[in-house]
CSV table of C-alpha atoms in Angstrom, one decimal:
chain,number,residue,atom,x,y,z
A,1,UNK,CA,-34.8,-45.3,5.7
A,2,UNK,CA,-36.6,-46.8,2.4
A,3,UNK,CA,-39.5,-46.4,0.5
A,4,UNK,CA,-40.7,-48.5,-2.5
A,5,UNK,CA,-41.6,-46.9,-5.8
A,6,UNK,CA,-43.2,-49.5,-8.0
A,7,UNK,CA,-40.2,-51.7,-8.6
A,8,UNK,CA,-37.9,-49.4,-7.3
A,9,UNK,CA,-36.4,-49.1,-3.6
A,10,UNK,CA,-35.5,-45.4,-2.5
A,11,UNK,CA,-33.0,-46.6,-0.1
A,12,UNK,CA,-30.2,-43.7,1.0
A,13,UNK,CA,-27.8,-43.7,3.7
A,14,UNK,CA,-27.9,-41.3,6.3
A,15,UNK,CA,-24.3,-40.5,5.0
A,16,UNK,CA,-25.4,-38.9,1.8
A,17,UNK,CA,-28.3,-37.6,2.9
A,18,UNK,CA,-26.3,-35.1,5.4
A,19,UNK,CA,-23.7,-34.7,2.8
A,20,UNK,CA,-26.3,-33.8,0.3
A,21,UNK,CA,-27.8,-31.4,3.3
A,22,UNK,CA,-24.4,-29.4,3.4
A,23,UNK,CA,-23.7,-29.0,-0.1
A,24,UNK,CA,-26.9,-28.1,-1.7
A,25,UNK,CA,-27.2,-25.2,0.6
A,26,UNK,CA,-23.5,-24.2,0.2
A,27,UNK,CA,-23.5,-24.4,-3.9
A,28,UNK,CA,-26.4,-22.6,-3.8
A,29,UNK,CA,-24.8,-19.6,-1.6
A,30,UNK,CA,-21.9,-19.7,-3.9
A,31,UNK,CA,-24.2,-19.7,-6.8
A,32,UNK,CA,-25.7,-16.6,-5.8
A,33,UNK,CA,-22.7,-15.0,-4.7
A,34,UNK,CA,-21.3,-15.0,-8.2
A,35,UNK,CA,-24.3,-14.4,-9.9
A,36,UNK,CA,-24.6,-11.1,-7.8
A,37,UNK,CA,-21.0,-10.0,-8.5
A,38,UNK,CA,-22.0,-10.1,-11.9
A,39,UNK,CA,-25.1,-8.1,-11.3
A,40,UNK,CA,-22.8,-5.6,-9.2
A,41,UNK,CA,-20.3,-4.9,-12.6
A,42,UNK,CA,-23.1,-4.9,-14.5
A,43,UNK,CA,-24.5,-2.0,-13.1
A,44,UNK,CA,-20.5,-0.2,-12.9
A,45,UNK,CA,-20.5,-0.7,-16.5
A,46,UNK,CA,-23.8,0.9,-17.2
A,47,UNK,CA,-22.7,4.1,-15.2
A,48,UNK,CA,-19.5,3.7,-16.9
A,49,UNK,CA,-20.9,3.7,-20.3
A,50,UNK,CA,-23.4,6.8,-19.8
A,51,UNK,CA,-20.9,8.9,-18.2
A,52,UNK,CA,-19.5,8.6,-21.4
A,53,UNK,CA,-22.0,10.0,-23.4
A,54,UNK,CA,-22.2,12.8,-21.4
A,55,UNK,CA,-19.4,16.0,-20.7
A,56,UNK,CA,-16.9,15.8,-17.4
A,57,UNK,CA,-18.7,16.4,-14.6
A,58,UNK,CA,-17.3,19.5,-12.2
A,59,UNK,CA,-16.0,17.5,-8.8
A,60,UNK,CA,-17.7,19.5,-5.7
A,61,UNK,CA,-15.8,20.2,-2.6
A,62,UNK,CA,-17.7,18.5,-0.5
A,63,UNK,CA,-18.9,15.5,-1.6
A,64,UNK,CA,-22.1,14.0,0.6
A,65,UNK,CA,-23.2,10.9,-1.1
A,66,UNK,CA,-20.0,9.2,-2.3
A,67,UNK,CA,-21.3,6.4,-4.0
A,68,UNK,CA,-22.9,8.1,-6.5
A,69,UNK,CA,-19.5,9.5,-7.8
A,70,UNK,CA,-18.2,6.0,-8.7
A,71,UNK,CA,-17.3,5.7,-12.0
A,72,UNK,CA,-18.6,9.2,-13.4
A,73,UNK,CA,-16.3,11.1,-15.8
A,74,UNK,CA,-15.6,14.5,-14.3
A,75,UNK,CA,-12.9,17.5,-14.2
A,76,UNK,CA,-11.1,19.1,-11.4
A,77,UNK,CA,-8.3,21.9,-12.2
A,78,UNK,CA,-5.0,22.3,-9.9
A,79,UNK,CA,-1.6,21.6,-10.0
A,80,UNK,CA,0.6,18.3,-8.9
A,81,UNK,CA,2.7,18.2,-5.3
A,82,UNK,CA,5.1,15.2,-5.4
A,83,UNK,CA,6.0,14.9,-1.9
A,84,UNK,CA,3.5,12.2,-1.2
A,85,UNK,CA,3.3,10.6,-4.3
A,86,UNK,CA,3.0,6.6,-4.2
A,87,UNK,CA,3.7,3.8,-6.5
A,88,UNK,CA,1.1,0.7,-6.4
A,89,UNK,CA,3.0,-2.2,-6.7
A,90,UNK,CA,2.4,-5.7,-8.7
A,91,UNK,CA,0.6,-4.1,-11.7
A,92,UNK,CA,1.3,-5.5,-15.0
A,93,UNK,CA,1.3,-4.4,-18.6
A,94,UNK,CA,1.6,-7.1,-21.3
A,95,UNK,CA,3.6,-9.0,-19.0
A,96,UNK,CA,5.7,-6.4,-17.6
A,97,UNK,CA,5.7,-5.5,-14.0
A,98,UNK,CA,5.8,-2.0,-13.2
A,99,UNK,CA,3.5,0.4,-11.1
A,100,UNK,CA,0.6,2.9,-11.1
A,101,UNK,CA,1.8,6.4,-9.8
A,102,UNK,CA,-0.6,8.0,-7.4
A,103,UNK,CA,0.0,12.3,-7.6
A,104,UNK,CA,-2.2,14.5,-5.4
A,105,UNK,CA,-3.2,17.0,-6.8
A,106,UNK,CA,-4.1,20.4,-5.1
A,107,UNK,CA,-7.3,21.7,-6.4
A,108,UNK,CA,-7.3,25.6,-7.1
A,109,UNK,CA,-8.8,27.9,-4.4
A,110,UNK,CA,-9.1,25.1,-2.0
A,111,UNK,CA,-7.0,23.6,0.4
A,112,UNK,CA,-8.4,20.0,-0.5
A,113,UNK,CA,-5.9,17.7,-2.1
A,114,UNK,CA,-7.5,14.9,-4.8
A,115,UNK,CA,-5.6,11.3,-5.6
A,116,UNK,CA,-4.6,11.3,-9.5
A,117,UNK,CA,-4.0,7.8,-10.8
A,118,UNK,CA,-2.0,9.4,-13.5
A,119,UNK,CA,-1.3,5.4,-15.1
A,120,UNK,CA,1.3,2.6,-15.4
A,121,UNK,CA,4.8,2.7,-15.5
A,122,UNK,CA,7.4,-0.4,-16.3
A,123,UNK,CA,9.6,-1.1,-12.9
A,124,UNK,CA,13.6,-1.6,-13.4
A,125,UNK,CA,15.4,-4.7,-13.9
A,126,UNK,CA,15.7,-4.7,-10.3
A,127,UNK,CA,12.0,-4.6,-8.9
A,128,UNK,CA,13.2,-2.5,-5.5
A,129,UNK,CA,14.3,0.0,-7.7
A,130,UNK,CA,12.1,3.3,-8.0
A,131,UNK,CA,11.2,4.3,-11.6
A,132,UNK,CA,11.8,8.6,-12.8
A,133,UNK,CA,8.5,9.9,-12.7
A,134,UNK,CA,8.2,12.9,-14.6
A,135,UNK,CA,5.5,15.5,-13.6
A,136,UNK,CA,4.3,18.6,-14.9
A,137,UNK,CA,4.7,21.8,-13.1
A,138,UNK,CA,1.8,24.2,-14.4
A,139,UNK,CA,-1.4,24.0,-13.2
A,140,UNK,CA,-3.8,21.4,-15.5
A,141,UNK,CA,-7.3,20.4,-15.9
A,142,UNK,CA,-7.6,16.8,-14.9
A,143,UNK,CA,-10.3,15.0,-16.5
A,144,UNK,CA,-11.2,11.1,-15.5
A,145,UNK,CA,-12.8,8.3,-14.0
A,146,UNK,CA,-14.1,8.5,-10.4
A,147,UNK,CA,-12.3,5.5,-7.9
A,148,UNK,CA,-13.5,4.7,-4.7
A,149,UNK,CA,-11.1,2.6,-3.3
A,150,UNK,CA,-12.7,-0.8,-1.3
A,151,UNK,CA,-11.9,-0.8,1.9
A,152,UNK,CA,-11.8,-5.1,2.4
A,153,UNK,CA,-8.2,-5.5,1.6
A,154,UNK,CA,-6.2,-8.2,2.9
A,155,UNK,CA,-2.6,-7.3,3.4
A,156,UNK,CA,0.5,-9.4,4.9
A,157,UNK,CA,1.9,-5.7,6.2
A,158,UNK,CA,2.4,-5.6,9.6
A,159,UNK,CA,1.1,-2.3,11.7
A,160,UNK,CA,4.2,-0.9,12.0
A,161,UNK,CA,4.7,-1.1,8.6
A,162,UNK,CA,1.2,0.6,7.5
A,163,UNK,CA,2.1,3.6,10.1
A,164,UNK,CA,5.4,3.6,8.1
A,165,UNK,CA,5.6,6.0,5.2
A,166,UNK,CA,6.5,4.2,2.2
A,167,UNK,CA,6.4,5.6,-1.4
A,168,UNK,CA,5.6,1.5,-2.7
A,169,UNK,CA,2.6,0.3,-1.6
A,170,UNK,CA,1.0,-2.9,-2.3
A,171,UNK,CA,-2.9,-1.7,-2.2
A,172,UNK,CA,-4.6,1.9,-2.1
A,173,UNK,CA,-5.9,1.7,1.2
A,174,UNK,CA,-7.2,5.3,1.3
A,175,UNK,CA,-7.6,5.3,5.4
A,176,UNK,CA,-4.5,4.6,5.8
A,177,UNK,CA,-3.3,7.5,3.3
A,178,UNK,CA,-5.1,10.2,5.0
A,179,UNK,CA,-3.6,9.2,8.4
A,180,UNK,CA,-0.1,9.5,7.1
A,181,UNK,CA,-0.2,12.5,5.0
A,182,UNK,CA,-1.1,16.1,6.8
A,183,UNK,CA,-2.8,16.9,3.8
A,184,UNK,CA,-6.5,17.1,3.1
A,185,UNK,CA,-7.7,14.6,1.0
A,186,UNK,CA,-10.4,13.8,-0.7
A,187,UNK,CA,-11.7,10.1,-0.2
A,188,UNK,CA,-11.3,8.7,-3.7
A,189,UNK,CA,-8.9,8.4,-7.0
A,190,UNK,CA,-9.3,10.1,-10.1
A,191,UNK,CA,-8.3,7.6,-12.8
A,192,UNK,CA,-6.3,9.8,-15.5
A,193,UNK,CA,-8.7,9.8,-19.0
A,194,UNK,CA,-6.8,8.3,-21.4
A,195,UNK,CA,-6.9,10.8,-23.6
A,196,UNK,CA,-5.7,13.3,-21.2
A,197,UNK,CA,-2.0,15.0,-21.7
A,198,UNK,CA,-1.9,16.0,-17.6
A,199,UNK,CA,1.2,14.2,-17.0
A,200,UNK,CA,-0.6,10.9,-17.9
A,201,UNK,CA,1.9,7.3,-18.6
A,202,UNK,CA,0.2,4.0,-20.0
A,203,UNK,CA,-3.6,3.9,-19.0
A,204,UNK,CA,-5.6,0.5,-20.0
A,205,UNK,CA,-8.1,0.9,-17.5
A,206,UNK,CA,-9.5,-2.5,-16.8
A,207,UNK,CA,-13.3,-2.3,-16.6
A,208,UNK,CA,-15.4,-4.9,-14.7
A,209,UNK,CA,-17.2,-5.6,-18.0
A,210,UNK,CA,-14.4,-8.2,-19.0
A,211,UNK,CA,-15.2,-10.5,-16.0
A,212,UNK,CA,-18.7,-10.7,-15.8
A,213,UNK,CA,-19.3,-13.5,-18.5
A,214,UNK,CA,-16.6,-15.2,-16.1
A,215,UNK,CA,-18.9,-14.5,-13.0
A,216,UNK,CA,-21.6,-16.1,-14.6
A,217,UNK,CA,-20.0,-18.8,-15.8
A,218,UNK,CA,-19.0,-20.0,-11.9
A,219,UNK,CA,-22.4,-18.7,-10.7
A,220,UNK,CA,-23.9,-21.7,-13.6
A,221,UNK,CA,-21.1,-23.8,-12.3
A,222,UNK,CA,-22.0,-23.8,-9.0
A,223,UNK,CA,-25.9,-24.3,-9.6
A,224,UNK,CA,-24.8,-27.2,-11.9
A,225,UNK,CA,-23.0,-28.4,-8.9
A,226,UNK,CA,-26.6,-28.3,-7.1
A,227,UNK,CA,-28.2,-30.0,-9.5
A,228,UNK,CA,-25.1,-33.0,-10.2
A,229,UNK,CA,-25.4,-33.4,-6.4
A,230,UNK,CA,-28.8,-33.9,-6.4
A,231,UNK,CA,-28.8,-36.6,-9.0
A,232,UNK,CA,-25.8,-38.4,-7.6
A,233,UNK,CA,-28.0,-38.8,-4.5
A,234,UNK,CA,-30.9,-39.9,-6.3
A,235,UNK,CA,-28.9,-42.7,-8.4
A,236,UNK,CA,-26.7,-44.0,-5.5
A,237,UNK,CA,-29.8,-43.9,-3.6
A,238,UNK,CA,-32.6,-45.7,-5.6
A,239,UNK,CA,-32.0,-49.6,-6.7
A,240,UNK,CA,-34.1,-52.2,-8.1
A,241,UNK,CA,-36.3,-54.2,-5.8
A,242,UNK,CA,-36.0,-57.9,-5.9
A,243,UNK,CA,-39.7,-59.4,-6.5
A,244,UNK,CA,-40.0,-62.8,-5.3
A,245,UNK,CA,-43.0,-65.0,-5.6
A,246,UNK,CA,-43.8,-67.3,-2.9
């Protein structure tokens, strides 16, 4: 394959050409994919922030369209029951390990149970051990940040061991809670305010705003990626033609 352009031969090997074939649509694809992850915190941010400016929103029983709780501020009142309480594993503060303690609560005049992410707690010098959690016995008005747990999580448990009640867990996978527990809950996690006094521990809620300037930055990355590709082809591929007289 070769074509003359002026005193220039566009010459490329086959080679490149397929490798050039493969990675400009793959770059591309990546491109996007971090570009729209971006786009996707964005938007939790903005929902974030205007929740803010308004007051707690009162948490219905049944909730139809579940989506459209993610990330509001609202207020449920009951009290805490312990008995299936969990600890989230491998969270860090400052670069101590510890855990997030899970508490449902039992909302008042209902039998429905909600998740409270009630915050971080340090882990012992000994990482099996369990930490004292404290908990408060009167009923409270709980007041927070609306959770939906994904449900893509990639796990190295076996299923024995996710049909096995544990009080550590290494992710909140919320299907897996409601099959274990004969409680009701409700699908999602209330993420203690952090001005709240309900029996809350150390609560730096990590926002998706902090990672979307780092989104963005792959997403250009990977489109630079396109575009270096691109001209690698074009300079291994074009040379200068030898103009002999005769």
């Amino acid at each position: 394959m070769q074509f003359r352009l002026g005193n220039y031969l566009f010459c490329p090997s086959w080679l490149g050409f397929i490798i050039l074939m493969i990675c400009i649509p793959l770059f591309i694809k990546l491109g996007l994919w971090q570009y729209n992850k971006a786009e996707l915190r964005k938007e939790i941010q903005s929902s974030y922030n205007a929740s803010l400016d308004h007051d707690a929103l009162t948490l219905p029983n049944n909730i139809n369209h579940l989506d459209a709780w993610k990330y509001k501020k609202v207020k449920i009142k009951g009290h805490y029951e312990t008995k299936y309480q969990i600890l989230l594993d491998n969270q860090v503060e400052e670069n101590v390990a510890g855990f997030h303690v899970i508490t449902p609560l039992k909302l008042d005049g209902s039998n429905d149970y909600v998740l409270i992410n009630r915050g971080w707690v340090a882990g012992g010098a000994n990482h099996t051990d369990i930490p004292a959690i404290s908990t408060p016995n009167e009923p409270l008005e709980i007041i927070g940040l609306v959770w939906v747990p994904s449900k893509k999580i990639f796990t190295l448990e076996s299923d024995a061991e996710k049909n096995h009640w544990n009080t550590v867990w290494q992710h909140m996978d919320m299907d897996r809670y409601q099959k274990n527990v004969p409680i009701h809950i409700l699908p999602l996690v209330i993420k203690l305010d952090v001005k709240s006094d309900a029996g809350g521990f150390v609560r730096n809620w990590q926002l998706p705003a902090s990672k979307i300037a780092t989104n963005i930055g792959y997403a250009y990355q990977w489109f630079g990626f396109t575009i270096a590709s691109i001209l690698i082809f074009l300079f291994t591929s074009i040379k200068k033609a030898n103009n002999t007289k005769t």
